[in-house]
């Protein structure tokens, strides 16, 4: 059976492509270095996103669309934070990395990796196929032992990861970028966190952005942003991007299940990477932005009461 063709211009494909837009803009502005982000966006072929890159390239302020600019900055700064998180994990001796919902992420191609590192990228096969085709056209090769896992994170992905060589006895660096902010149904997110915990040896590390409860203020901000995309002619509806409902607090779950977790707000995130000047929001904006958690596994894996399958 032929694989499905990924459409970067509809549904969650838009969000995935927008992440690459953020990295392309950040590269232009010297926030991070991802030379492959812009070619991926251009290959996706969404005129508005290509225009955003051009408009932002020379913008010294928030430009014509401050909401878009603010979101680009948040995603770019978190991207840089994750680059540094992975560098620190490698320097500490971790040689196994799992990028959950990898999308158009190119860290396996653009970062320096210690010898012996394996990076597992998990996403739907059609997303991985699109990225691989574009990067092959650029004649670039991974800078690390990279293994693709074509799997839906809403289903049984861990067995596929294990078949690809993942070793639960070795500490792992896990990255969940733009995933735990409503892109999975609440029950699927709970299963994901449980599976990560059970597959993580002591010393494993985890980093993610997260959103717990969709408050009225957050819902209104989300609807305003989606409407701004519609006005630009993008084929998007709110239900195709995120799932409504109340989610468990990710740092609290980790802290209760053998991890030492540290949570940051967006102001602290920007400060951590030395880019405080890029945050132009106020107190009201803090109420609608994600949290950013890092955690270290301090207990050996095992079944936790209340987590029975």
mmCIF file of C-alpha atoms in Angstrom:
data_model
loop_
_atom_site.group_PDB
_atom_site.id
_atom_site.type_symbol
_atom_site.label_atom_id
_atom_site.label_comp_id
_atom_site.label_asym_id
_atom_site.label_seq_id
_atom_site.Cartn_x
_atom_site.Cartn_y
_atom_site.Cartn_z
ATOM 1 C CA UNK A 1 0.000 0.000 0.000
ATOM 2 C CA UNK A 2 1.324 3.430 -0.947
ATOM 3 C CA UNK A 3 2.067 5.825 1.874
ATOM 4 C CA UNK A 4 -0.163 8.823 2.381
ATOM 5 C CA UNK A 5 1.106 12.119 1.013
ATOM 6 C CA UNK A 6 1.716 14.732 3.671
ATOM 7 C CA UNK A 7 0.021 18.063 3.013
ATOM 8 C CA UNK A 8 1.947 20.939 4.632
ATOM 9 C CA UNK A 9 -0.841 23.397 3.767
ATOM 10 C CA UNK A 10 -3.699 21.893 5.789
ATOM 11 C CA UNK A 11 -4.419 20.765 9.328
ATOM 12 C CA UNK A 12 -1.483 19.955 11.553
ATOM 13 C CA UNK A 13 0.781 20.197 8.501
ATOM 14 C CA UNK A 14 0.455 23.970 8.828
ATOM 15 C CA UNK A 15 1.705 23.925 12.411
ATOM 16 C CA UNK A 16 4.622 21.675 11.464
ATOM 17 C CA UNK A 17 5.606 23.977 8.603
ATOM 18 C CA UNK A 18 5.266 27.055 10.808
ATOM 19 C CA UNK A 19 7.849 25.559 13.181
ATOM 20 C CA UNK A 20 10.280 25.521 10.247
ATOM 21 C CA UNK A 21 9.326 29.129 9.447
ATOM 22 C CA UNK A 22 10.312 30.063 13.010
ATOM 23 C CA UNK A 23 13.692 28.382 12.630
ATOM 24 C CA UNK A 24 14.277 30.032 9.262
ATOM 25 C CA UNK A 25 13.522 33.479 10.685
ATOM 26 C CA UNK A 26 15.677 32.762 13.738
ATOM 27 C CA UNK A 27 18.557 31.768 11.483
ATOM 28 C CA UNK A 28 18.258 35.036 9.563
ATOM 29 C CA UNK A 29 18.324 36.954 12.854
ATOM 30 C CA UNK A 30 21.248 35.021 14.340
ATOM 31 C CA UNK A 31 19.184 33.441 17.116
ATOM 32 C CA UNK A 32 20.036 29.920 16.014
ATOM 33 C CA UNK A 33 21.559 28.170 13.004
ATOM 34 C CA UNK A 34 19.328 25.999 10.831
ATOM 35 C CA UNK A 35 20.365 26.373 7.175
ATOM 36 C CA UNK A 36 17.811 23.766 6.093
ATOM 37 C CA UNK A 37 14.682 25.387 7.536
ATOM 38 C CA UNK A 38 14.080 27.856 4.720
ATOM 39 C CA UNK A 39 14.553 25.274 1.922
ATOM 40 C CA UNK A 40 12.019 23.055 3.687
ATOM 41 C CA UNK A 41 9.511 25.907 3.923
ATOM 42 C CA UNK A 42 10.000 26.768 0.266
ATOM 43 C CA UNK A 43 9.523 23.114 -0.673
ATOM 44 C CA UNK A 44 6.264 23.105 1.291
ATOM 45 C CA UNK A 45 5.165 25.878 -1.040
ATOM 46 C CA UNK A 46 2.836 27.911 1.184
ATOM 47 C CA UNK A 47 3.014 31.489 -0.185
ATOM 48 C CA UNK A 48 2.125 33.194 3.112
ATOM 49 C CA UNK A 49 4.849 31.356 5.067
ATOM 50 C CA UNK A 50 7.430 32.175 2.405
ATOM 51 C CA UNK A 51 6.303 35.799 2.613
ATOM 52 C CA UNK A 52 6.679 35.745 6.415
ATOM 53 C CA UNK A 53 10.330 34.717 6.057
ATOM 54 C CA UNK A 54 10.950 37.564 3.611
ATOM 55 C CA UNK A 55 9.115 40.132 5.730
ATOM 56 C CA UNK A 56 10.894 39.111 8.947
ATOM 57 C CA UNK A 57 14.325 39.042 7.347
ATOM 58 C CA UNK A 58 14.598 42.821 7.457
ATOM 59 C CA UNK A 59 12.217 43.626 10.315
ATOM 60 C CA UNK A 60 13.838 45.399 13.240
ATOM 61 C CA UNK A 61 10.603 45.474 15.277
ATOM 62 C CA UNK A 62 7.448 43.403 15.552
ATOM 63 C CA UNK A 63 6.614 44.052 11.908
ATOM 64 C CA UNK A 64 3.120 44.170 10.504
ATOM 65 C CA UNK A 65 1.831 41.265 12.591
ATOM 66 C CA UNK A 66 3.053 41.448 16.212
ATOM 67 C CA UNK A 67 1.183 38.275 17.235
ATOM 68 C CA UNK A 68 2.929 36.285 14.534
ATOM 69 C CA UNK A 69 6.275 37.842 15.402
ATOM 70 C CA UNK A 70 5.823 37.047 19.086
ATOM 71 C CA UNK A 71 5.011 33.415 18.339
ATOM 72 C CA UNK A 72 7.984 33.154 15.969
ATOM 73 C CA UNK A 73 10.243 34.438 18.725
ATOM 74 C CA UNK A 74 8.851 31.989 21.287
ATOM 75 C CA UNK A 75 9.294 28.987 19.016
ATOM 76 C CA UNK A 76 12.753 30.118 17.892
ATOM 77 C CA UNK A 77 14.004 30.720 21.428
ATOM 78 C CA UNK A 78 12.661 27.364 22.562
ATOM 79 C CA UNK A 79 14.356 25.778 19.561
ATOM 80 C CA UNK A 80 17.666 27.276 20.628
ATOM 81 C CA UNK A 81 17.020 26.186 24.223
ATOM 82 C CA UNK A 82 16.541 22.605 22.996
ATOM 83 C CA UNK A 83 19.750 22.766 20.963
ATOM 84 C CA UNK A 84 21.590 23.693 24.160
ATOM 85 C CA UNK A 85 19.692 21.050 26.138
ATOM 86 C CA UNK A 86 20.860 18.353 23.718
ATOM 87 C CA UNK A 87 24.429 19.652 23.750
ATOM 88 C CA UNK A 88 24.466 19.461 27.551
ATOM 89 C CA UNK A 89 23.012 15.935 27.444
ATOM 90 C CA UNK A 90 25.737 14.852 25.039
ATOM 91 C CA UNK A 91 28.447 16.435 27.156
ATOM 92 C CA UNK A 92 27.132 14.522 30.173
ATOM 93 C CA UNK A 93 27.527 11.214 28.356
ATOM 94 C CA UNK A 94 24.068 10.521 26.918
ATOM 95 C CA UNK A 95 24.340 8.866 23.508
ATOM 96 C CA UNK A 96 20.686 8.044 22.813
ATOM 97 C CA UNK A 97 18.248 10.779 21.703
ATOM 98 C CA UNK A 98 14.556 10.521 20.825
ATOM 99 C CA UNK A 99 12.809 13.415 19.088
ATOM 100 C CA UNK A 100 9.053 12.940 19.439
ATOM 101 C CA UNK A 101 6.914 14.387 16.657
ATOM 102 C CA UNK A 102 10.089 15.426 14.847
ATOM 103 C CA UNK A 103 8.304 17.116 11.943
ATOM 104 C CA UNK A 104 10.717 19.214 9.910
ATOM 105 C CA UNK A 105 13.328 19.252 12.679
ATOM 106 C CA UNK A 106 16.869 18.985 11.241
ATOM 107 C CA UNK A 107 18.964 18.603 14.401
ATOM 108 C CA UNK A 108 20.329 15.271 13.190
ATOM 109 C CA UNK A 109 21.820 17.147 10.220
ATOM 110 C CA UNK A 110 22.899 20.476 11.680
ATOM 111 C CA UNK A 111 24.116 19.910 15.253
ATOM 112 C CA UNK A 112 27.450 18.540 16.445
ATOM 113 C CA UNK A 113 26.982 15.132 18.057
ATOM 114 C CA UNK A 114 29.439 13.132 20.193
ATOM 115 C CA UNK A 115 30.757 9.964 18.595
ATOM 116 C CA UNK A 116 28.470 6.989 19.206
ATOM 117 C CA UNK A 117 25.234 8.972 19.418
ATOM 118 C CA UNK A 118 22.041 7.648 17.837
ATOM 119 C CA UNK A 119 19.135 10.004 17.153
ATOM 120 C CA UNK A 120 15.680 8.486 16.698
ATOM 121 C CA UNK A 121 13.104 10.668 14.948
ATOM 122 C CA UNK A 122 9.466 9.677 15.406
ATOM 123 C CA UNK A 123 6.689 11.042 13.220
ATOM 124 C CA UNK A 124 4.186 9.845 10.661
ATOM 125 C CA UNK A 125 5.875 8.200 7.671
ATOM 126 C CA UNK A 126 4.629 10.777 5.184
ATOM 127 C CA UNK A 127 6.172 13.658 7.177
ATOM 128 C CA UNK A 128 9.515 11.869 7.392
ATOM 129 C CA UNK A 129 9.350 11.081 3.660
ATOM 130 C CA UNK A 130 8.815 14.745 2.759
ATOM 131 C CA UNK A 131 11.748 15.910 4.867
ATOM 132 C CA UNK A 132 14.039 13.170 3.597
ATOM 133 C CA UNK A 133 13.228 13.984 -0.032
ATOM 134 C CA UNK A 134 13.935 17.702 0.400
ATOM 135 C CA UNK A 135 17.193 17.153 2.282
ATOM 136 C CA UNK A 136 18.348 14.549 -0.210
ATOM 137 C CA UNK A 137 17.787 17.152 -2.922
ATOM 138 C CA UNK A 138 20.084 19.487 -0.985
ATOM 139 C CA UNK A 139 22.694 16.704 -0.928
ATOM 140 C CA UNK A 140 23.103 16.837 2.827
ATOM 141 C CA UNK A 141 23.762 13.841 5.048
ATOM 142 C CA UNK A 142 22.989 13.331 8.748
ATOM 143 C CA UNK A 143 25.803 14.264 11.120
ATOM 144 C CA UNK A 144 24.879 11.364 13.411
ATOM 145 C CA UNK A 145 23.497 7.844 13.315
ATOM 146 C CA UNK A 146 19.894 8.813 12.498
ATOM 147 C CA UNK A 147 16.992 6.366 12.542
ATOM 148 C CA UNK A 148 13.496 7.173 11.334
ATOM 149 C CA UNK A 149 10.494 5.716 13.132
ATOM 150 C CA UNK A 150 7.336 6.096 11.078
ATOM 151 C CA UNK A 151 4.667 5.917 13.778
ATOM 152 C CA UNK A 152 1.657 7.805 15.099
ATOM 153 C CA UNK A 153 2.273 8.984 18.665
ATOM 154 C CA UNK A 154 -1.416 8.472 19.398
ATOM 155 C CA UNK A 155 -0.911 4.744 18.894
ATOM 156 C CA UNK A 156 1.697 2.107 19.808
ATOM 157 C CA UNK A 157 4.953 3.868 18.944
ATOM 158 C CA UNK A 158 7.260 2.479 21.630
ATOM 159 C CA UNK A 159 7.433 -1.028 20.140
ATOM 160 C CA UNK A 160 8.446 0.467 16.778
ATOM 161 C CA UNK A 161 11.156 2.490 18.529
ATOM 162 C CA UNK A 162 12.480 -0.637 20.215
ATOM 163 C CA UNK A 163 12.537 -2.543 16.926
ATOM 164 C CA UNK A 164 14.744 0.210 15.509
ATOM 165 C CA UNK A 165 17.371 -0.437 18.181
ATOM 166 C CA UNK A 166 16.306 1.744 21.114
ATOM 167 C CA UNK A 167 17.785 0.425 24.367
ATOM 168 C CA UNK A 168 15.732 1.071 27.518
ATOM 169 C CA UNK A 169 18.716 0.253 29.731
ATOM 170 C CA UNK A 170 20.649 3.291 28.468
ATOM 171 C CA UNK A 171 19.804 6.853 29.573
ATOM 172 C CA UNK A 172 18.017 8.826 26.885
ATOM 173 C CA UNK A 173 17.512 12.492 26.010
ATOM 174 C CA UNK A 174 13.861 12.980 25.043
ATOM 175 C CA UNK A 175 12.567 16.067 23.197
ATOM 176 C CA UNK A 176 8.884 16.889 22.710
ATOM 177 C CA UNK A 177 8.709 20.205 20.868
ATOM 178 C CA UNK A 178 5.320 21.746 20.054
ATOM 179 C CA UNK A 179 3.637 18.471 20.988
ATOM 180 C CA UNK A 180 2.315 18.644 24.548
ATOM 181 C CA UNK A 181 0.376 21.850 23.874
ATOM 182 C CA UNK A 182 -2.842 20.212 22.730
ATOM 183 C CA UNK A 183 -1.722 18.441 19.560
ATOM 184 C CA UNK A 184 -2.485 15.055 21.145
ATOM 185 C CA UNK A 185 -5.781 14.136 22.794
ATOM 186 C CA UNK A 186 -5.481 14.200 26.577
ATOM 187 C CA UNK A 187 -5.581 10.413 26.925
ATOM 188 C CA UNK A 188 -2.912 9.979 24.235
ATOM 189 C CA UNK A 189 -0.683 12.524 25.964
ATOM 190 C CA UNK A 190 -1.079 10.670 29.257
ATOM 191 C CA UNK A 191 -0.063 7.402 27.592
ATOM 192 C CA UNK A 192 2.905 9.092 25.949
ATOM 193 C CA UNK A 193 4.235 10.402 29.258
ATOM 194 C CA UNK A 194 3.698 7.011 30.883
ATOM 195 C CA UNK A 195 5.540 5.207 28.088
ATOM 196 C CA UNK A 196 8.436 7.675 28.157
ATOM 197 C CA UNK A 197 8.758 7.221 31.907
ATOM 198 C CA UNK A 198 8.702 3.433 31.724
ATOM 199 C CA UNK A 199 11.303 3.451 28.913
ATOM 200 C CA UNK A 200 13.699 5.850 30.662
ATOM 201 C CA UNK A 201 16.704 4.568 32.564
ATOM 202 C CA UNK A 202 18.006 6.583 35.503
ATOM 203 C CA UNK A 203 19.885 9.632 34.222
ATOM 204 C CA UNK A 204 17.553 10.163 31.264
ATOM 205 C CA UNK A 205 16.581 13.731 30.450
ATOM 206 C CA UNK A 206 13.360 15.209 29.087
ATOM 207 C CA UNK A 207 12.460 18.619 27.643
ATOM 208 C CA UNK A 208 9.113 19.887 26.363
ATOM 209 C CA UNK A 209 6.806 22.840 26.090
ATOM 210 C CA UNK A 210 3.402 22.147 27.603
ATOM 211 C CA UNK A 211 -0.048 23.589 28.154
ATOM 212 C CA UNK A 212 -2.317 22.251 30.864
ATOM 213 C CA UNK A 213 -5.784 23.820 30.920
ATOM 214 C CA UNK A 214 -7.308 25.701 27.991
ATOM 215 C CA UNK A 215 -8.558 28.692 29.959
ATOM 216 C CA UNK A 216 -10.953 31.129 28.260
ATOM 217 C CA UNK A 217 -8.034 33.533 27.742
ATOM 218 C CA UNK A 218 -5.922 30.845 26.088
ATOM 219 C CA UNK A 219 -8.835 29.720 23.956
ATOM 220 C CA UNK A 220 -9.457 33.285 22.807
ATOM 221 C CA UNK A 221 -5.791 33.797 21.939
ATOM 222 C CA UNK A 222 -5.726 30.543 19.998
ATOM 223 C CA UNK A 223 -8.854 31.454 18.035
ATOM 224 C CA UNK A 224 -7.462 34.913 17.206
ATOM 225 C CA UNK A 225 -4.270 33.402 15.852
ATOM 226 C CA UNK A 226 -6.082 30.816 13.755
ATOM 227 C CA UNK A 227 -8.355 33.529 12.378
ATOM 228 C CA UNK A 228 -5.300 35.549 11.348
ATOM 229 C CA UNK A 229 -4.161 32.527 9.316
ATOM 230 C CA UNK A 230 -7.577 32.218 7.691
ATOM 231 C CA UNK A 231 -7.418 35.841 6.592
ATOM 232 C CA UNK A 232 -4.193 34.996 4.802
ATOM 233 C CA UNK A 233 -5.973 32.308 2.834
ATOM 234 C CA UNK A 234 -4.725 29.280 4.772
ATOM 235 C CA UNK A 235 -6.972 26.228 4.913
ATOM 236 C CA UNK A 236 -7.182 25.768 8.648
ATOM 237 C CA UNK A 237 -9.789 25.130 11.301
ATOM 238 C CA UNK A 238 -9.283 25.165 15.026
ATOM 239 C CA UNK A 239 -10.246 21.540 15.522
ATOM 240 C CA UNK A 240 -7.567 20.331 13.112
ATOM 241 C CA UNK A 241 -4.765 21.972 15.100
ATOM 242 C CA UNK A 242 -5.373 21.157 18.741
ATOM 243 C CA UNK A 243 -7.677 19.105 20.919
ATOM 244 C CA UNK A 244 -9.856 20.787 23.543
ATOM 245 C CA UNK A 245 -10.058 19.628 27.110
ATOM 246 C CA UNK A 246 -8.168 19.636 30.361
ATOM 247 C CA UNK A 247 -4.690 18.129 30.362
ATOM 248 C CA UNK A 248 -2.641 16.981 33.299
ATOM 249 C CA UNK A 249 0.174 19.260 34.415
ATOM 250 C CA UNK A 250 3.269 17.759 32.801
ATOM 251 C CA UNK A 251 5.839 18.863 35.437
ATOM 252 C CA UNK A 252 3.582 17.538 38.214
ATOM 253 C CA UNK A 253 3.247 14.177 36.472
ATOM 254 C CA UNK A 254 6.996 13.898 36.002
ATOM 255 C CA UNK A 255 7.693 14.906 39.580
ATOM 256 C CA UNK A 256 5.321 12.215 40.845
ATOM 257 C CA UNK A 257 6.845 9.496 38.668
ATOM 258 C CA UNK A 258 10.550 9.465 39.386
ATOM 259 C CA UNK A 259 11.750 12.625 37.646
ATOM 260 C CA UNK A 260 13.217 15.833 39.053
ATOM 261 C CA UNK A 261 11.439 18.496 37.032
ATOM 262 C CA UNK A 262 12.054 22.215 36.573
ATOM 263 C CA UNK A 263 9.351 24.347 34.964
ATOM 264 C CA UNK A 264 9.902 27.762 33.367
ATOM 265 C CA UNK A 265 7.618 30.451 32.069
ATOM 266 C CA UNK A 266 8.357 32.224 28.811
ATOM 267 C CA UNK A 267 10.249 35.094 30.485
ATOM 268 C CA UNK A 268 12.548 32.620 32.234
ATOM 269 C CA UNK A 269 13.013 30.700 28.989
ATOM 270 C CA UNK A 270 14.192 33.802 27.135
ATOM 271 C CA UNK A 271 16.513 34.703 30.014
ATOM 272 C CA UNK A 272 18.020 31.197 30.084
ATOM 273 C CA UNK A 273 19.341 31.585 26.529
ATOM 274 C CA UNK A 274 20.403 35.212 27.002
ATOM 275 C CA UNK A 275 17.668 36.720 24.807
ATOM 276 C CA UNK A 276 15.499 38.552 27.330
ATOM 277 C CA UNK A 277 15.279 41.557 25.013
ATOM 278 C CA UNK A 278 13.208 39.554 22.512
ATOM 279 C CA UNK A 279 10.326 39.125 24.955
ATOM 280 C CA UNK A 280 7.976 42.057 24.469
ATOM 281 C CA UNK A 281 4.904 40.659 26.186
ATOM 282 C CA UNK A 282 3.294 41.684 29.422
ATOM 283 C CA UNK A 283 1.645 39.995 32.418
ATOM 284 C CA UNK A 284 -1.506 39.199 30.437
ATOM 285 C CA UNK A 285 0.578 37.415 27.807
ATOM 286 C CA UNK A 286 2.154 35.165 30.436
ATOM 287 C CA UNK A 287 -1.316 33.754 31.103
ATOM 288 C CA UNK A 288 -1.673 32.424 27.554
ATOM 289 C CA UNK A 289 1.833 31.137 26.824
ATOM 290 C CA UNK A 290 3.105 27.577 27.375
ATOM 291 C CA UNK A 291 5.343 26.391 30.160
ATOM 292 C CA UNK A 292 8.748 24.860 29.444
ATOM 293 C CA UNK A 293 9.820 21.840 31.450
ATOM 294 C CA UNK A 294 13.086 19.955 31.747
ATOM 295 C CA UNK A 295 13.489 16.867 33.888
ATOM 296 C CA UNK A 296 16.045 14.254 34.926
ATOM 297 C CA UNK A 297 15.046 10.659 35.674
ATOM 298 C CA UNK A 298 16.238 9.782 39.164
ATOM 299 C CA UNK A 299 14.483 6.442 39.706
ATOM 300 C CA UNK A 300 14.719 3.196 37.769
ATOM 301 C CA UNK A 301 11.727 2.470 35.484
ATOM 302 C CA UNK A 302 8.890 0.407 36.837
ATOM 303 C CA UNK A 303 5.156 0.262 37.017
ATOM 304 C CA UNK A 304 3.736 3.085 39.107
ATOM 305 C CA UNK A 305 0.503 2.506 41.055
ATOM 306 C CA UNK A 306 -2.363 4.088 39.169
ATOM 307 C CA UNK A 307 -0.623 3.745 35.797
ATOM 308 C CA UNK A 308 -1.866 0.253 34.987
ATOM 309 C CA UNK A 309 -2.501 -0.269 31.308
#
